[in-house]
Amino acid sequence: MRLSRYFLPILRETPKEAEIVSHRLMLRAGMMRQEAAGIYAFLPLGLRVLQKVCAIVREEQDRSGAIEMLMPTIQSADLWRESGRYDAYGKEMLRIKDRHEREMLYGPTNEEMITEIFRAYVRSYKDLPLNLYHIQWKFRDEVRPRFGLMRGREFLMKDAYSFDLDQDRARHAYNRMFIAYLRTFARMGLKAVPMVAETGPIGGNLSHEFIVLASTGESEVFCHKDYLDFEVPGENVDFEDVAGLRTLVDKWTSLYAATSEKHEAAAFAKLPADKQISARGIEVGHIFYFGTKYSEPMRAVVTGPDGTEHVIHMGSYGIGPSRLVAAIIEASHDDAGIVWPEAVAPFKVAILNLKQGDGATDAACEKLYAALQAKGADVLYHDLDERPGSKFATADLIGVPWQILVGPKGLAARQVEVKRRSDGSREMMAPDAALARLA
């Protein structure tokens, strides 16, 4: 992508309303724009990151055996009355009426709708287990939206829903998602610690939040330090191995880790002092097992192997991709701007022409640009007539992992400079060597 033909509205000043790093940097880097309180438009650069986050989420959901679908954002109030949640949910739910005065709502979550879809089609235990997921925009009318995407009113959510014949099988579905979540966050460069959590309005008696430690986290969390060194399961993990997954989950729940709502001060105090972590945390995922909370009142049943009806057991599993974009920035930035992990970076490489209009530098940049594109690399060519310092600042601000600096001095020695954003290291090399390194 040529910057001269791209839409990248960089802000030189930090907006006053931005209180935390991710909010400030996303606005300054031209990733998003506020359209109403807690409601944001994703601009091209922000959308590229969001799409890469969603791609990783999809890959790990698919790997675990979940199946993607898409449900509508507008739901009937009747479904929520059937489950008993319509009046109990609170003012966060946006309640509306259509032109025929039918009561509707803008979905904050989809337990009722997915249960209604399941009961319409699934009749036998032979069709189980089943896990359906979608990635969809949702709305919760937060009383005080703040911190940009961290506590917005409209947000993108991946929610998955598992259906099983009994509690033991449902627990295996829970374990599959547990491991899939560890892998998902690790691939984005995040160290997420699973912590015992409250179930809230979703319900149930088993729940874990996946927490990234960060000074701007919403709440205080407590955990054993050794979690930070645990090895995340590899891509060859067998999601059909019931015992194997159980062993992995047991390891990742063997030490103390709890959100503030579930914190037990006495138990935490028993940990060695050098192993105690008390910090702020950002929730990036939340999983629940809630048994028959929805299937029983909504009569979602299947015929079991014994020929009788069984109320199915369910779980739900949420990840907020839009919130994840902000969480990654909170975990990976410096004074100059964002430091994207390569897996989610909007572009992998930025070519900076340090003397726009010079025949030799223009030609060298064009050759590198064409070659990187031909090899499938996400490349941004900064071809605007700006001072080198301005180009350096833009590339650092938007966080492109690699920069190729092309200037007359280097080309005179048949070299370009390659800079790595994460550590600031620089290396002079031939253009072909730079191409081989980054393509």
Short mmCIF file of C-alpha atoms in Angstrom, two decimals:
data_model
loop_
_atom_site.label_atom_id
_atom_site.label_comp_id
_atom_site.label_asym_id
_atom_site.label_seq_id
_atom_site.Cartn_x
_atom_site.Cartn_y
_atom_site.Cartn_z
CA MET A 1 0.00 0.00 0.00
CA ARG A 2 1.32 3.42 -0.96
CA LEU A 3 0.82 5.93 1.83
CA SER A 4 0.03 8.59 -0.79
CA ARG A 5 -3.07 6.56 -1.69
CA TYR A 6 -4.00 5.40 1.80
CA PHE A 7 -6.27 6.96 4.41
CA LEU A 8 -4.17 7.44 7.54
CA PRO A 9 -5.29 10.53 9.52
CA ILE A 10 -2.38 10.87 11.97
CA LEU A 11 -2.95 13.21 14.93
CA ARG A 12 0.06 15.15 16.20
CA GLU A 13 -1.62 16.07 19.49
CA THR A 14 -3.16 13.67 22.00
CA PRO A 15 -6.95 14.16 22.38
CA LYS A 16 -7.88 15.33 25.86
CA GLU A 17 -10.56 12.67 26.35
CA ALA A 18 -8.06 9.80 25.97
CA GLU A 19 -7.10 8.60 29.47
CA ILE A 20 -5.13 5.41 28.79
CA VAL A 21 -2.33 4.47 26.41
CA SER A 22 -4.36 2.36 23.97
CA HIS A 23 -7.03 5.04 23.60
CA ARG A 24 -4.42 7.75 23.01
CA LEU A 25 -2.39 5.76 20.53
CA MET A 26 -5.35 4.43 18.55
CA LEU A 27 -6.65 7.96 18.05
CA ARG A 28 -3.22 9.41 17.26
CA ALA A 29 -2.35 6.57 14.86
CA GLY A 30 -5.55 7.07 12.88
CA MET A 31 -6.92 3.65 13.80
CA MET A 32 -10.36 4.76 14.97
CA ARG A 33 -12.65 7.73 15.50
CA GLN A 34 -15.31 8.24 18.17
CA GLU A 35 -18.80 8.65 16.71
CA ALA A 36 -20.74 8.67 20.00
CA ALA A 37 -20.00 7.88 23.64
CA GLY A 38 -18.45 4.41 23.66
CA ILE A 39 -19.04 3.92 19.90
CA TYR A 40 -16.15 4.02 17.43
CA ALA A 41 -15.56 3.79 13.70
CA PHE A 42 -12.62 1.57 12.77
CA LEU A 43 -10.53 3.41 10.20
CA PRO A 44 -8.46 1.46 7.63
CA LEU A 45 -5.37 0.91 9.80
CA GLY A 46 -7.44 -0.18 12.80
CA LEU A 47 -9.57 -2.46 10.65
CA ARG A 48 -6.49 -4.25 9.32
CA VAL A 49 -5.44 -5.08 12.90
CA LEU A 50 -8.97 -6.10 13.89
CA GLN A 51 -9.19 -8.45 10.90
CA LYS A 52 -5.88 -10.11 11.81
CA VAL A 53 -7.03 -10.56 15.41
CA CYS A 54 -10.27 -12.15 14.14
CA ALA A 55 -8.32 -14.45 11.82
CA ILE A 56 -6.32 -15.86 14.74
CA VAL A 57 -9.48 -16.26 16.82
CA ARG A 58 -11.15 -18.14 13.95
CA GLU A 59 -8.17 -20.41 13.36
CA GLU A 60 -8.02 -21.48 17.00
CA GLN A 61 -11.79 -21.91 17.30
CA ASP A 62 -11.80 -24.07 14.17
CA ARG A 63 -8.80 -26.04 15.43
CA SER A 64 -10.66 -26.84 18.65
CA GLY A 65 -13.66 -28.19 16.71
CA ALA A 66 -16.03 -25.22 16.95
CA ILE A 67 -18.16 -24.40 13.89
CA GLU A 68 -18.76 -20.83 12.71
CA MET A 69 -22.18 -19.35 11.97
CA LEU A 70 -23.70 -15.88 12.26
CA MET A 71 -26.70 -14.77 14.32
CA PRO A 72 -28.56 -11.45 13.98
CA THR A 73 -27.84 -8.48 16.24
CA ILE A 74 -31.57 -7.79 16.87
CA GLN A 75 -33.35 -10.39 19.01
CA SER A 76 -36.93 -10.96 20.11
CA ALA A 77 -37.72 -10.09 23.73
CA ASP A 78 -39.85 -13.26 23.88
CA LEU A 79 -36.72 -15.45 23.85
CA TRP A 80 -35.31 -13.62 26.85
CA ARG A 81 -38.60 -13.85 28.72
CA GLU A 82 -38.53 -17.59 28.10
CA SER A 83 -35.15 -17.89 29.81
CA GLY A 84 -36.16 -15.47 32.59
CA ARG A 85 -33.43 -12.91 31.82
CA TYR A 86 -35.36 -10.13 30.06
CA ASP A 87 -36.35 -8.20 33.18
CA ALA A 88 -33.30 -9.25 35.21
CA TYR A 89 -30.57 -8.13 32.79
CA GLY A 90 -30.70 -4.42 33.63
CA LYS A 91 -30.33 -1.11 31.82
CA GLU A 92 -27.26 -2.31 29.90
CA MET A 93 -29.70 -3.99 27.50
CA LEU A 94 -30.96 -1.69 24.75
CA ARG A 95 -34.68 -2.44 24.47
CA ILE A 96 -36.50 -1.33 21.31
CA LYS A 97 -39.80 -1.80 19.47
CA ASP A 98 -40.31 -2.27 15.76
CA ARG A 99 -43.05 -0.55 13.73
CA HIS A 100 -45.53 -3.25 14.78
CA GLU A 101 -44.83 -2.55 18.47
CA ARG A 102 -43.11 -5.90 18.89
CA GLU A 103 -40.59 -5.81 21.70
CA MET A 104 -37.04 -6.38 20.50
CA LEU A 105 -33.53 -5.83 21.84
CA TYR A 106 -30.04 -5.20 20.53
CA GLY A 107 -28.30 -8.37 21.66
CA PRO A 108 -25.71 -8.06 24.43
CA THR A 109 -25.12 -11.83 24.22
CA ASN A 110 -26.69 -14.85 22.48
CA GLU A 111 -27.38 -17.69 24.93
CA GLU A 112 -31.13 -17.55 24.32
CA MET A 113 -30.94 -17.36 20.55
CA ILE A 114 -28.42 -20.17 20.16
CA THR A 115 -30.51 -22.38 22.47
CA GLU A 116 -33.57 -21.67 20.34
CA ILE A 117 -31.63 -22.59 17.17
CA PHE A 118 -30.29 -25.76 18.76
CA ARG A 119 -33.67 -27.02 19.97
CA ALA A 120 -35.18 -26.44 16.51
CA TYR A 121 -32.81 -28.90 14.82
CA VAL A 122 -31.06 -31.26 17.23
CA ARG A 123 -33.05 -34.21 18.52
CA SER A 124 -30.58 -37.01 19.26
CA TYR A 125 -27.46 -37.50 21.36
CA LYS A 126 -25.85 -38.78 18.14
CA ASP A 127 -25.61 -35.15 16.96
CA LEU A 128 -23.52 -34.23 20.01
CA PRO A 129 -21.10 -32.81 20.98
CA LEU A 130 -21.68 -29.51 19.22
CA ASN A 131 -19.99 -26.13 19.56
CA LEU A 132 -21.23 -23.20 17.48
CA TYR A 133 -19.61 -19.76 17.40
CA HIS A 134 -19.89 -16.46 15.63
CA ILE A 135 -18.11 -13.11 15.52
CA GLN A 136 -20.67 -10.32 15.77
CA TRP A 137 -21.13 -6.72 16.89
CA LYS A 138 -22.94 -6.35 20.20
CA PHE A 139 -24.21 -3.48 22.31
CA ARG A 140 -24.31 -2.96 26.07
CA ASP A 141 -25.37 0.45 27.31
CA GLU A 142 -22.56 1.04 29.81
CA VAL A 143 -23.45 3.66 32.40
CA ARG A 144 -20.02 5.25 31.98
CA PRO A 145 -18.20 4.26 28.80
CA ARG A 146 -14.51 5.16 29.01
CA PHE A 147 -10.99 4.10 28.08
CA GLY A 148 -11.77 3.81 24.37
CA LEU A 149 -12.33 0.20 23.31
CA MET A 150 -11.66 -1.11 26.80
CA ARG A 151 -15.12 -0.14 28.01
CA GLY A 152 -17.19 0.78 24.98
CA ARG A 153 -20.87 0.35 24.35
CA GLU A 154 -20.61 -1.24 20.91
CA PHE A 155 -18.01 -3.98 20.55
CA LEU A 156 -17.08 -6.98 18.44
CA MET A 157 -17.48 -10.31 20.22
CA LYS A 158 -16.61 -13.90 19.43
CA ASP A 159 -19.05 -16.01 21.39
CA ALA A 160 -19.13 -19.79 21.24
CA TYR A 161 -21.73 -22.12 22.74
CA SER A 162 -21.24 -25.80 23.52
CA PHE A 163 -23.94 -28.46 23.79
CA ASP A 164 -23.36 -31.83 25.47
CA LEU A 165 -25.34 -34.73 26.83
CA ASP A 166 -24.10 -34.54 30.41
CA GLN A 167 -21.81 -32.71 32.80
CA ASP A 168 -18.69 -34.80 32.13
CA ARG A 169 -18.89 -34.22 28.38
CA ALA A 170 -19.67 -30.56 28.95
CA ARG A 171 -16.57 -30.22 31.09
CA HIS A 172 -14.48 -31.60 28.23
CA ALA A 173 -15.99 -28.92 25.96
CA TYR A 174 -15.00 -26.35 28.58
CA ASN A 175 -11.45 -27.71 28.62
CA ARG A 176 -11.22 -27.50 24.82
CA MET A 177 -12.08 -23.82 24.92
CA PHE A 178 -9.73 -23.26 27.87
CA ILE A 179 -6.77 -24.54 25.84
CA ALA A 180 -7.93 -22.80 22.65
CA TYR A 181 -7.97 -19.50 24.55
CA LEU A 182 -4.44 -19.97 25.88
CA ARG A 183 -3.23 -20.55 22.32
CA THR A 184 -5.22 -17.65 20.88
CA PHE A 185 -3.75 -15.04 23.20
CA ALA A 186 -0.21 -16.43 23.00
CA ARG A 187 -0.29 -16.12 19.20
CA MET A 188 -1.05 -12.41 19.65
CA GLY A 189 1.97 -11.90 21.88
CA LEU A 190 -0.06 -11.83 25.10
CA LYS A 191 0.60 -13.73 28.32
CA ALA A 192 -2.93 -14.43 29.58
CA VAL A 193 -3.46 -15.99 33.00
CA PRO A 194 -6.74 -17.92 33.56
CA MET A 195 -8.32 -16.80 36.82
CA VAL A 196 -11.32 -18.04 38.76
CA ALA A 197 -14.08 -15.51 38.15
CA GLU A 198 -17.68 -14.60 38.91
CA THR A 199 -20.26 -15.79 36.40
CA GLY A 200 -22.35 -12.60 36.54
CA PRO A 201 -25.56 -12.37 34.48
CA ILE A 202 -24.46 -15.27 32.25
CA GLY A 203 -24.93 -17.69 35.16
CA GLY A 204 -23.48 -21.05 36.11
CA ASN A 205 -20.98 -22.18 38.73
CA LEU A 206 -17.74 -22.58 36.76
CA SER A 207 -16.02 -19.65 35.12
CA HIS A 208 -12.54 -18.37 34.24
CA GLU A 209 -11.43 -14.97 33.04
CA PHE A 210 -8.25 -14.77 30.96
CA ILE A 211 -6.32 -11.81 32.30
CA VAL A 212 -3.41 -9.85 30.84
CA LEU A 213 -1.47 -8.03 33.54
CA ALA A 214 -1.30 -4.30 32.79
CA SER A 215 -1.17 -1.14 34.90
CA THR A 216 -4.30 0.18 33.17
CA GLY A 217 -6.39 -2.90 33.95
CA GLU A 218 -9.92 -2.38 35.19
CA SER A 219 -9.59 -4.33 38.41
CA GLU A 220 -7.08 -5.82 40.80
CA VAL A 221 -6.13 -9.46 40.28
CA PHE A 222 -4.04 -11.92 42.25
CA CYS A 223 -1.99 -14.85 41.02
CA HIS A 224 1.07 -17.06 41.48
CA LYS A 225 4.12 -15.73 39.67
CA ASP A 226 4.94 -19.10 38.09
CA TYR A 227 1.99 -18.71 35.69
CA LEU A 228 4.07 -16.20 33.74
CA ASP A 229 6.54 -18.96 32.87
CA PHE A 230 4.07 -21.71 31.96
CA GLU A 231 4.46 -23.03 28.41
CA VAL A 232 1.37 -22.63 26.25
CA PRO A 233 0.22 -25.84 24.48
CA GLY A 234 1.51 -26.15 20.90
CA GLU A 235 -0.48 -26.39 17.68
CA ASN A 236 -0.28 -30.18 17.78
CA VAL A 237 -2.45 -30.38 20.92
CA ASP A 238 -5.05 -33.14 20.57
CA PHE A 239 -8.49 -31.70 21.33
CA GLU A 240 -10.01 -35.18 21.23
CA ASP A 241 -7.79 -36.40 24.07
CA VAL A 242 -10.04 -36.07 27.12
CA ALA A 243 -7.42 -37.09 29.68
CA GLY A 244 -4.66 -35.08 28.01
CA LEU A 245 -6.69 -31.88 27.97
CA ARG A 246 -7.76 -32.44 31.56
CA THR A 247 -4.08 -32.71 32.57
CA LEU A 248 -3.25 -29.46 30.78
CA VAL A 249 -6.15 -27.61 32.38
CA ASP A 250 -5.28 -29.03 35.80
CA LYS A 251 -1.78 -27.61 35.40
CA TRP A 252 -3.10 -24.19 34.43
CA THR A 253 -5.50 -24.14 37.39
CA SER A 254 -3.18 -25.73 39.97
CA LEU A 255 -1.84 -22.47 41.40
CA TYR A 256 -3.59 -19.50 42.95
CA ALA A 257 -5.19 -17.10 40.44
CA ALA A 258 -8.35 -15.09 41.10
CA THR A 259 -10.09 -11.89 40.17
CA SER A 260 -10.91 -9.45 42.96
CA GLU A 261 -14.49 -10.81 43.26
CA LYS A 262 -13.20 -14.34 43.97
CA HIS A 263 -10.05 -13.37 45.87
CA GLU A 264 -9.36 -15.21 49.13
CA ALA A 265 -6.84 -13.18 51.08
CA ALA A 266 -5.96 -16.00 53.48
CA ALA A 267 -5.18 -18.45 50.69
CA PHE A 268 -3.14 -15.87 48.79
CA ALA A 269 -1.15 -15.01 51.93
CA LYS A 270 0.03 -18.62 52.15
CA LEU A 271 2.04 -18.23 48.94
CA PRO A 272 5.77 -17.43 49.30
CA ALA A 273 6.20 -13.66 49.23
CA ASP A 274 8.35 -13.80 46.08
CA LYS A 275 5.60 -15.72 44.26
CA GLN A 276 2.75 -13.32 45.02
CA ILE A 277 1.56 -11.07 42.21
CA SER A 278 -1.02 -8.42 43.03
CA ALA A 279 -1.61 -6.27 39.97
CA ARG A 280 -4.11 -4.65 37.65
CA GLY A 281 -5.47 -6.83 34.89
CA ILE A 282 -7.28 -6.60 31.56
CA GLU A 283 -9.89 -9.25 30.81
CA VAL A 284 -9.41 -10.55 27.26
CA GLY A 285 -11.60 -13.66 27.43
CA HIS A 286 -14.24 -15.26 29.65
CA ILE A 287 -15.53 -18.83 29.62
CA PHE A 288 -18.53 -20.31 31.45
CA TYR A 289 -20.05 -23.70 32.13
CA PHE A 290 -23.66 -23.18 33.21
CA GLY A 291 -25.20 -26.62 32.79
CA THR A 292 -28.95 -26.47 32.18
CA LYS A 293 -29.56 -22.80 33.09
CA TYR A 294 -30.96 -22.06 29.61
CA SER A 295 -31.77 -25.49 28.23
CA GLU A 296 -34.12 -26.39 31.10
CA PRO A 297 -36.50 -23.39 30.93
CA MET A 298 -36.30 -23.35 27.13
CA ARG A 299 -36.79 -27.14 26.83
CA ALA A 300 -33.68 -27.92 24.80
CA VAL A 301 -33.62 -31.71 25.05
CA VAL A 302 -32.29 -34.67 23.09
CA THR A 303 -33.07 -38.35 23.13
CA GLY A 304 -30.26 -40.15 24.92
CA PRO A 305 -28.83 -43.64 24.32
CA ASP A 306 -31.32 -44.93 26.88
CA GLY A 307 -34.25 -43.71 24.77
CA THR A 308 -35.33 -41.02 27.24
CA GLU A 309 -35.16 -37.24 27.00
CA HIS A 310 -32.10 -35.49 28.43
CA VAL A 311 -31.83 -31.76 29.07
CA ILE A 312 -28.58 -30.74 27.39
CA HIS A 313 -25.66 -29.14 29.23
CA MET A 314 -24.24 -25.88 27.88
CA GLY A 315 -21.29 -23.54 28.15
CA SER A 316 -20.46 -20.18 26.58
CA TYR A 317 -17.10 -18.74 25.68
CA GLY A 318 -16.40 -15.10 24.86
CA ILE A 319 -13.50 -13.17 23.36
CA GLY A 320 -13.73 -9.49 22.42
CA PRO A 321 -11.59 -8.94 19.28
CA SER A 322 -12.12 -5.16 19.35
CA ARG A 323 -11.12 -5.05 23.02
CA LEU A 324 -8.12 -7.26 22.22
CA VAL A 325 -6.74 -4.63 19.85
CA ALA A 326 -6.58 -2.20 22.76
CA ALA A 327 -5.22 -4.84 25.17
CA ILE A 328 -2.34 -5.66 22.82
CA ILE A 329 -1.40 -1.98 22.68
CA GLU A 330 -1.54 -1.70 26.49
CA ALA A 331 0.85 -4.65 26.71
CA SER A 332 3.15 -3.60 23.84
CA HIS A 333 4.08 0.05 23.38
CA ASP A 334 6.83 2.55 24.14
CA ASP A 335 7.23 6.32 24.22
CA ALA A 336 7.28 6.51 20.41
CA GLY A 337 4.06 4.58 19.83
CA ILE A 338 2.68 1.09 19.29
CA VAL A 339 4.91 -1.99 19.07
CA TRP A 340 2.80 -4.58 17.25
CA PRO A 341 3.56 -8.30 17.43
CA GLU A 342 4.02 -9.41 13.81
CA ALA A 343 0.97 -11.68 13.88
CA VAL A 344 -1.46 -8.76 14.26
CA ALA A 345 0.50 -5.83 12.79
CA PRO A 346 -1.41 -3.85 10.13
CA PHE A 347 1.69 -4.06 7.92
CA LYS A 348 4.79 -6.17 8.40
CA VAL A 349 7.19 -3.81 6.62
CA ALA A 350 7.35 -0.06 6.05
CA ILE A 351 9.58 1.29 3.28
CA LEU A 352 10.74 4.82 4.11
CA ASN A 353 12.01 6.84 1.17
CA LEU A 354 14.39 9.31 2.83
CA LYS A 355 14.74 11.53 -0.27
CA GLN A 356 11.50 11.51 -2.19
CA GLY A 357 12.05 12.70 -5.77
CA ASP A 358 15.63 11.47 -5.99
CA GLY A 359 15.89 9.13 -8.97
CA ALA A 360 18.04 6.49 -7.27
CA THR A 361 16.06 6.31 -3.99
CA ASP A 362 12.72 6.35 -5.83
CA ALA A 363 13.85 3.49 -8.08
CA ALA A 364 15.23 1.43 -5.18
CA CYS A 365 12.04 1.89 -3.15
CA GLU A 366 9.84 0.98 -6.10
CA LYS A 367 11.87 -2.18 -6.70
CA LEU A 368 11.68 -3.24 -3.04
CA TYR A 369 7.98 -2.41 -2.89
CA ALA A 370 7.17 -4.51 -5.97
CA ALA A 371 9.31 -7.42 -4.80
CA LEU A 372 7.80 -7.52 -1.30
CA GLN A 373 4.27 -7.36 -2.72
CA ALA A 374 5.06 -10.16 -5.16
CA LYS A 375 6.11 -12.34 -2.24
CA GLY A 376 2.88 -11.63 -0.37
CA ALA A 377 4.28 -9.39 2.36
CA ASP A 378 2.05 -6.72 3.91
CA VAL A 379 4.05 -3.63 3.01
CA LEU A 380 3.43 0.09 3.44
CA TYR A 381 5.46 2.39 1.20
CA HIS A 382 5.86 5.87 2.74
CA ASP A 383 6.14 7.78 -0.53
CA LEU A 384 5.03 11.21 0.72
CA ASP A 385 7.34 14.21 0.34
CA GLU A 386 8.10 14.64 4.05
CA ARG A 387 11.23 15.06 6.14
CA PRO A 388 12.93 11.81 7.25
CA GLY A 389 12.19 12.62 10.90
CA SER A 390 8.48 12.82 10.18
CA LYS A 391 8.58 9.46 8.38
CA PHE A 392 10.45 7.86 11.27
CA ALA A 393 7.87 9.20 13.74
CA THR A 394 4.93 7.91 11.68
CA ALA A 395 6.41 4.42 11.27
CA ASP A 396 7.16 4.18 15.00
CA LEU A 397 3.75 5.53 15.98
CA ILE A 398 1.77 3.00 13.94
CA GLY A 399 4.09 0.22 15.11
CA VAL A 400 5.13 -1.53 11.88
CA PRO A 401 7.49 -4.34 13.02
CA TRP A 402 10.15 -3.73 10.32
CA GLN A 403 11.31 -0.57 8.58
CA ILE A 404 13.52 -0.35 5.49
CA LEU A 405 15.23 3.02 5.34
CA VAL A 406 16.32 3.94 1.82
CA GLY A 407 18.55 7.00 1.42
CA PRO A 408 21.24 8.32 -0.96
CA LYS A 409 24.15 7.62 1.40
CA GLY A 410 23.26 4.00 1.90
CA LEU A 411 22.53 3.42 -1.76
CA ALA A 412 25.93 4.84 -2.67
CA ALA A 413 27.34 1.86 -0.76
CA ARG A 414 24.63 -0.39 -2.29
CA GLN A 415 22.93 -0.80 1.06
CA VAL A 416 19.71 0.00 2.87
CA GLU A 417 19.10 0.15 6.61
CA VAL A 418 16.73 -2.35 8.23
CA LYS A 419 15.26 -1.37 11.60
CA ARG A 420 13.39 -3.69 13.95
CA ARG A 421 10.67 -1.80 15.80
CA SER A 422 10.52 -4.03 18.88
CA ASP A 423 14.06 -3.36 20.07
CA GLY A 424 15.23 -0.51 17.83
CA SER A 425 18.11 -2.56 16.42
CA ARG A 426 19.43 -1.50 13.01
CA GLU A 427 21.49 -3.27 10.36
CA MET A 428 22.90 -2.15 7.02
CA MET A 429 22.53 -4.71 4.23
CA ALA A 430 22.13 -5.05 0.49
CA PRO A 431 18.57 -4.54 -0.81
CA ASP A 432 18.39 -8.20 -1.90
CA ALA A 433 19.43 -9.32 1.58
CA ALA A 434 16.73 -7.09 3.11
CA LEU A 435 14.20 -8.62 0.76
CA ALA A 436 15.27 -12.15 1.72
CA ARG A 437 15.09 -11.28 5.42
CA LEU A 438 11.61 -9.76 5.36
CA ALA A 439 9.72 -11.57 2.61
#
